[in-house]
Amino acid sequence: MERQKKRWEDHTVMHINRLLGHAAFDRYPSYEAALREDKSKRDVISLNGSWDFLYLEAPEYSPSDFYKPEADTKEWGTITVPSCWQLKGYGQMHYTDVLYLFPINPPYVPTKNPTGIYRRSFAVGEEWLNNRTIIKFHGIESAYDLWVNGQYVGYSKVSRMSAEFDLTGIITAGENQITVRVYQWSDGTYLEDQDMWWLSGIYRDVELINMGHTCIRDCHIETDLNETYEDGILKVKVLMDKPSGDTSLQWVLLDEEEKTISEGSLANISETTGIHIPVEKVKLWNAEKPYGYTFLLMRYQGEELKEAIPFYAGFRKIEIKGSTFTVNGKAVLLNGVNRHDFDPENGRTVTKENMLSDILLMKQHNINAIRCSHYPANEYLYELCDRYGLYVIDEADLECHGFELSGEYNRISNDPSWENAYVDRVKRMIERDRNHPCIIMWSLGNESSFGCNFEKMARIAKELDPTRLIHYEGDSEAKVTDVYSTMYTRLNKLIEIGEGDQGENKPHVMCEYGHSMGNGPGGLFEYQQVYRKYERLQGGFIWEWFDHGIETRRDNGEIYYKYGGDYGDTPTNGSFCIDGLLFPDRTPSPALKEYKHVIAPVKAVLKSWEDRLIEVENCYDFLSLEHLELQWNISYDDKVLFEGERKDLNVLPGTKQEMKLSCGPITPLPNTDYYLNLIFVLKEDTSYAKAGHLVAREQFHLPVFLEERSKYSEKDSFNVVSGETEIVIQNENTEVVFNTVYGTLVSYKAYGRELVNKGPELTVDRAIIDNDMYKKEDWRNKYFLQLSSEQLEAMQIEQKKENVVVTFYKYFSCLNQSWGYYLIYRYHLHSDGKLELKLTGEVRKEGEIFPSMLPRIGIVFHTPKLTEVAWYGKGYEENYCDSAKAAFMGVYRGNVGSFHTDYAYPQENGHREQVKWFSLTDGKEGLLIKAAGPVGINVHDYTKEALEKAAHIGCIEKSDDVVVNIDYRQSGLGSNSCGEEQLEPYRTALEDFKIHLEFSKVKAFDEIAESKKIYF
C-alpha cells in the first residue's frame, strides 16, 4: 500500500492561501511619518509576546478542538514569541553539520514529528474591519498551519522567509483568537540541512497589518547608470490591488539632505504602473560611501492621502567586464564574512540591537561584505547594510548537504518533481529583497550538488532581476552562474585559478575560507596577497562571523557555552559550531583583529629611513584617503621617543603616494630597538565609528642600533655538594639544585628567592587546537608526542673559582619512536646569581617513520606563583607565526590570566611571538629571562594536560605553579578544521635547534633597564 502523504510531507504543495510575495516595506498614514519612518504611526499590531503553548511528540496527538476559540488551554504552558522552543525547555537540542536527524526518504519525515501549538488572543477596533487585515509571519521553522477564530486560514513553509495571509472577513471587532501549529519536520527540511543547531518554532516577529482594499501591493525599484556612471535613472514598477477611478499616485525623490530631486504624479492607475525618473550627476551607492536617496510613494483616493511608503534608493550598477565583476565600473575586492542569524541565549531569534552591533563591528574591522549563509536574513539586516555600506550575497534557504553522505548528492536537486520547491525559495527571496542596493548577488543555495532544479532557479532569478549576478558554489563549472565560486580552496590552487580560466574565466569568489574554529585561522595574510595580485580573484568570505555556543550558567552563576553533544545529542559534530570571528559573548577574537589588519584599506612601506620617506597605498575601490589622518611616532620599549606631526591624506583609490616625514637624527640608547609606527585613524565621526577610530597601522624596525656588551660579575666562589641523587650548587647569591638521576633542574634560587621549581624539559607537543583535528590522530596515536621523555646519558661538572658549568647529555624521544633528539643542556652558573642555559638539539632519524611537522620545539618549566608578566615582543594579545600581522613589537605588561584566551572549547592559546625578554614577578620582584634570539612564549596557571582535559570555559584545573613555555618555534594555526593546512613557512620541522637563555632575579619595573645588559 502506498504511504499517504501528510500535508507537511508533500513537496508539490508550496502553500495554501499564502499571499503573493512582494518587497519588504512599511506603510505610513502621512508624508511626515513616512519620511521619518515613525513606526509608531503604522496600522500594525505586534503579536510578539506570551502565547499559550502545547508541545507534542507528533501532530496526531493534537487535541481535537485545539484550533477552536473554546478550546481548554488550562494545562498548556506558555512560550515567548519570537523564540526557538528548544531554548525554552521543549524538545531536544541537537547540532549537526551535515547529517539529517532522520532517514533519508524524501519527501517523508518521521512519524514522531515534534509539534508546537501556539495560541493567543488579540483585539482590533471596529475601524480595522473597514479595511483589509494581513497577518505576517517573518519566520517559522519548518512548516505550519494557521487558524483564526476557529477557521482554517492556510499553510506555509520555507523556514527563513516571511509569509502573509489575508484575515479580512475572518477577524471581528474586539477579541480574536489565533492558533498556529508548527511542525519541526516537513518535506522542506530536506532543503534546510544547513550547518547549525536544529531549532524550531515561531522565531521571528509576527505582525497584523491593516491596509486599504485598494493598496500598493508591491513596488520594485531598479537603478541604472549611463556609460560614464554620471547620470542615472530610477525605474519603478508599482503593482496595485483594486485601483479605482479616483486612485492616484504621487511620488517624490529626495537626496540625503531631503532636497527634492524629482517629483510627480500619476492618475488613472492600473494594476501595473511604471515610473521612470532620470537623475543627472547622480550620487552613487557603494559599500565605502553608501549614498542613499529616499523614494517616497504615496497613494491618494481623491484628495485624501491613504498610504505613504518610503524606499531607500541607492544608485549603483553591477556588470561583468572580462573576467571581473564591477560596481559602478570598478572591480571590487570583497573582504567578507559569512553570517548566520544567531544569539547565544535565543538561537535564531536576533534583535535589531544584535544586528546593528554586528554591522558596526564589521565596519569597524574593515569588513565590506556579508554572505547571508545559508538563508535570507532578517529583513532589518538589509536596511542596515544599505545605510552603513556592506555588499551582500543574499542566499536562498536551500541546502541538502546530507544527501552527499548517502551517495546520492543530487537526488532531489536533479529531480524535476522538486523543481517548484527549489524555485519557490529563490523567487520569494528576490521578491522580498530586490529593492536593496546592498545586494549584489543572488545565491541559489549552498552545498546541494547540482542539477536541473538549479538551472531553473538561475533562469527564474534572471527573469526576476537581470541586474544582479547569480552565485552558487555547487555549480562547479559555472554553467549557470555569473561568478565562479569555490570554498576552502588551497592557496596553490587559488593561484592556479588566478592565472587560469577555470569556470569559463568568470570572476572568482571564495564563498567560504579561513575557517575560524577555535584558535585560528592562520595564513590570512597570504590569501589576501593572492587576491590582490590577480584581478580575477575578487576576494572571499571568512567562515564565519559568530560562535554558535549556547549560553549556560553554572550554579555559581558562571557562564559557559554549550555545543553539540552537551545535550546528549548524538550523533553530533560537537564544537564544530564554535567557528566564528566573534566569541559567543560577541567580543572580537584575536582572529578578527588579525583579519582587520590583513584587509585594511591602507597599506604603507618604509621606502628609506635615511630620506625619511614612506609610501602610502590606498586600497579602497572608491574612496580617497581624505577621511583619514596619519598619526606617527618613533617608539622604543614602552615609550614614545618622538611624536610626529599629524598628516592629512589625499591619496586616490588604487594609487600610491610617497610622503616625507620630518624627524631629526636618533641618538640610540645601548641595545635598544627603535620603531616607526604609522597609525591611520578616522578624521571625523562616521555612522559606524568615532573620530580617532583606528583603521590601519604599520610598524617598521629602524636601522638604528647601538650594541654594547656587558661582562658577568664573577666574584664569589661556589660550593658544590653532591648527594646520591642531587647536586646542590650554592654561593652567597645563588642556590641551584639538579637531579642527577634524570639530569634536570629541580630548583633555582637567586638572592634567597626561588624562581624556578621544576624543569626545564624539551617538549614538541601542544594542546590540540581545532585546526589540528586532522593531525591529532598522528600526533597522539602514531607519534605519541604527548608521551615524551628524556634519558640521561652522561653529565659533566666544570667548577671554576667564580662559576660552575653543569652539562647533561640526554636523549629525547616519544613512546615507541625511533626518531628523537640528542640534547645537550649546558647550565652556566654565574656568581652574581645569573643562570645561563644553552640547549642544543641534534635530530636523530632512524627509519622512515617520523613526523613531517611538529606542533612546537621548545622547553617547559614551572615557577612559583609569580603572576605579573612583562615582555618585549609582539603583543598585546596572543599571536602566532601565521597570525601575527596585527601584533606589534613593544614592551607590554599584564598578568598570567591575561595570557589566557577563553575559547569556548579550551585549546592551545596565549602564545606571544618574537619575544626577546620577559619577566614574571609578584609585583615586587621575580624572574627575568632574556633570550639570545627571539623566542615564543606561553605563560599559564595550568598545564597542557589540564587544558586538553577541559571541555568548557571554567573547567581547566589550575596549577599551584605558573607553567612557562619557551619555544624555539611553534607551528602556525592554519585553518585545517576545514581548509588550508599550515603553509610551509609556518610548519615546525623535525630539525636541529638551539635555545640560549639567561635567568636572573629582577625587581618589578626594572626589567627594561636590566634587559639592556647583554652578556651573551
GROMACS .gro file of N, CA and C in nm, residues 122-173:
model
  156
  122PHE      N    1  -0.606   3.841   2.040
  122PHE     CA    2  -0.570   3.980   2.010
  122PHE      C    3  -0.700   4.055   1.984
  123ALA      N    4  -0.694   4.184   2.000
  123ALA     CA    5  -0.813   4.268   1.983
  123ALA      C    6  -0.789   4.371   1.875
  124VAL      N    7  -0.893   4.397   1.796
  124VAL     CA    8  -0.888   4.504   1.697
  124VAL      C    9  -1.014   4.588   1.711
  125GLY      N   10  -1.001   4.712   1.669
  125GLY     CA   11  -1.116   4.802   1.675
  125GLY      C   12  -1.205   4.788   1.553
  126GLU      N   13  -1.322   4.848   1.563
  126GLU     CA   14  -1.420   4.842   1.455
  126GLU      C   15  -1.363   4.896   1.324
  127GLU      N   16  -1.276   4.999   1.336
  127GLU     CA   17  -1.223   5.063   1.216
  127GLU      C   18  -1.137   4.969   1.133
  128TRP      N   19  -1.080   4.867   1.197
  128TRP     CA   20  -0.998   4.771   1.122
  128TRP      C   21  -1.083   4.690   1.025
  129LEU      N   22  -1.209   4.675   1.055
  129LEU     CA   23  -1.294   4.591   0.971
  129LEU      C   24  -1.329   4.659   0.840
  130ASN      N   25  -1.309   4.792   0.835
  130ASN     CA   26  -1.338   4.865   0.712
  130ASN      C   27  -1.227   4.845   0.607
  131ASN      N   28  -1.117   4.791   0.651
  131ASN     CA   29  -1.003   4.772   0.563
  131ASN      C   30  -0.967   4.624   0.553
  132ARG      N   31  -0.853   4.603   0.498
  132ARG     CA   32  -0.802   4.468   0.482
  132ARG      C   33  -0.699   4.440   0.591
  133THR      N   34  -0.702   4.319   0.650
  133THR     CA   35  -0.607   4.284   0.755
  133THR      C   36  -0.524   4.164   0.711
  134ILE      N   37  -0.395   4.182   0.721
  134ILE     CA   38  -0.297   4.080   0.682
  134ILE      C   39  -0.220   4.037   0.806
  135ILE      N   40  -0.193   3.911   0.818
  135ILE     CA   41  -0.100   3.865   0.921
  135ILE      C   42   0.030   3.826   0.852
  136LYS      N   43   0.140   3.873   0.909
  136LYS     CA   44   0.272   3.847   0.852
  136LYS      C   45   0.357   3.771   0.952
  137PHE      N   46   0.402   3.654   0.912
  137PHE     CA   47   0.498   3.576   0.989
  137PHE      C   48   0.636   3.597   0.925
  138HIS      N   49   0.728   3.652   1.000
  138HIS     CA   50   0.861   3.680   0.945
  138HIS      C   51   0.948   3.556   0.938
  139GLY      N   52   0.915   3.454   1.017
  139GLY     CA   53   0.994   3.333   1.011
  139GLY      C   54   0.944   3.228   1.109
  140ILE      N   55   0.909   3.108   1.055
  140ILE     CA   56   0.865   2.994   1.136
  140ILE      C   57   0.934   2.871   1.081
  141GLU      N   58   0.985   2.788   1.172
  141GLU     CA   59   1.058   2.668   1.129
  141GLU      C   60   0.985   2.544   1.180
  142SER      N   61   0.947   2.442   1.088
  142SER     CA   62   0.980   2.447   0.948
  142SER      C   63   0.854   2.462   0.859
  143ALA      N   64   0.739   2.417   0.908
  143ALA     CA   65   0.614   2.433   0.834
  143ALA      C   66   0.503   2.452   0.935
  144TYR      N   67   0.391   2.509   0.889
  144TYR     CA   68   0.286   2.542   0.986
  144TYR      C   69   0.151   2.562   0.918
  145ASP      N   70   0.048   2.538   0.998
  145ASP     CA   71  -0.090   2.567   0.962
  145ASP      C   72  -0.141   2.678   1.051
  146LEU      N   73  -0.237   2.753   0.999
  146LEU     CA   74  -0.290   2.871   1.069
  146LEU      C   75  -0.441   2.866   1.076
  147TRP      N   76  -0.495   2.892   1.196
  147TRP     CA   77  -0.638   2.909   1.217
  147TRP      C   78  -0.662   3.042   1.289
  148VAL      N   79  -0.769   3.108   1.255
  148VAL     CA   80  -0.810   3.229   1.327
  148VAL      C   81  -0.959   3.218   1.355
  149ASN      N   82  -0.992   3.235   1.482
  149ASN     CA   83  -1.132   3.225   1.527
  149ASN      C   84  -1.195   3.092   1.486
  150GLY      N   85  -1.113   2.987   1.491
  150GLY     CA   86  -1.161   2.853   1.459
  150GLY      C   87  -1.168   2.823   1.312
  151GLN      N   88  -1.138   2.919   1.228
  151GLN     CA   89  -1.146   2.899   1.083
  151GLN      C   90  -1.007   2.875   1.026
  152TYR      N   91  -0.996   2.771   0.941
  152TYR     CA   92  -0.867   2.742   0.880
  152TYR      C   93  -0.832   2.852   0.781
  153VAL      N   94  -0.707   2.903   0.792
  153VAL     CA   95  -0.663   3.013   0.707
  153VAL      C   96  -0.565   2.966   0.601
  154GLY      N   97  -0.464   2.885   0.640
  154GLY     CA   98  -0.369   2.845   0.538
  154GLY      C   99  -0.248   2.774   0.594
  155TYR      N  100  -0.153   2.751   0.504
  155TYR     CA  101  -0.035   2.669   0.533
  155TYR      C  102   0.084   2.728   0.459
  156SER      N  103   0.203   2.718   0.520
  156SER     CA  104   0.323   2.766   0.453
  156SER      C  105   0.445   2.692   0.506
  157LYS      N  106   0.553   2.706   0.431
  157LYS     CA  107   0.683   2.653   0.471
  157LYS      C  108   0.791   2.741   0.411
  158VAL      N  109   0.915   2.700   0.421
  158VAL     CA  110   1.039   2.776   0.397
  158VAL      C  111   1.066   2.856   0.524
  159SER      N  112   1.152   2.800   0.606
  159SER     CA  113   1.168   2.849   0.743
  159SER      C  114   1.219   2.991   0.751
  160ARG      N  115   1.312   3.027   0.665
  160ARG     CA  116   1.376   3.158   0.677
  160ARG      C  117   1.320   3.256   0.573
  161MET      N  118   1.190   3.258   0.561
  161MET     CA  119   1.126   3.350   0.468
  161MET      C  120   0.990   3.391   0.524
  162SER      N  121   0.955   3.514   0.503
  162SER     CA  122   0.828   3.565   0.554
  162SER      C  123   0.711   3.510   0.471
  163ALA      N  124   0.596   3.510   0.533
  163ALA     CA  125   0.472   3.466   0.466
  163ALA      C  126   0.356   3.550   0.521
  164GLU      N  127   0.261   3.578   0.433
  164GLU     CA  128   0.146   3.660   0.472
  164GLU      C  129   0.017   3.588   0.435
  165PHE      N  130  -0.085   3.612   0.517
  165PHE     CA  131  -0.219   3.556   0.493
  165PHE      C  132  -0.322   3.667   0.515
  166ASP      N  133  -0.429   3.659   0.439
  166ASP     CA  134  -0.537   3.760   0.446
  166ASP      C  135  -0.641   3.715   0.548
  167LEU      N  136  -0.662   3.798   0.650
  167LEU     CA  137  -0.760   3.767   0.754
  167LEU      C  138  -0.889   3.848   0.740
  168THR      N  139  -0.899   3.921   0.630
  168THR     CA  140  -1.018   4.002   0.608
  168THR      C  141  -1.143   3.914   0.604
  169GLY      N  142  -1.244   3.951   0.680
  169GLY     CA  143  -1.368   3.873   0.686
  169GLY      C  144  -1.362   3.761   0.787
  170ILE      N  145  -1.244   3.737   0.844
  170ILE     CA  146  -1.230   3.632   0.945
  170ILE      C  147  -1.224   3.692   1.085
  171ILE      N  148  -1.152   3.804   1.096
  171ILE     CA  149  -1.143   3.867   1.227
  171ILE      C  150  -1.269   3.950   1.253
  172THR      N  151  -1.293   3.976   1.379
  172THR     CA  152  -1.408   4.055   1.421
  172THR      C  153  -1.361   4.167   1.513
  173ALA      N  154  -1.446   4.268   1.531
  173ALA     CA  155  -1.413   4.375   1.625
  173ALA      C  156  -1.411   4.317   1.765
   0.00000   0.00000   0.00000
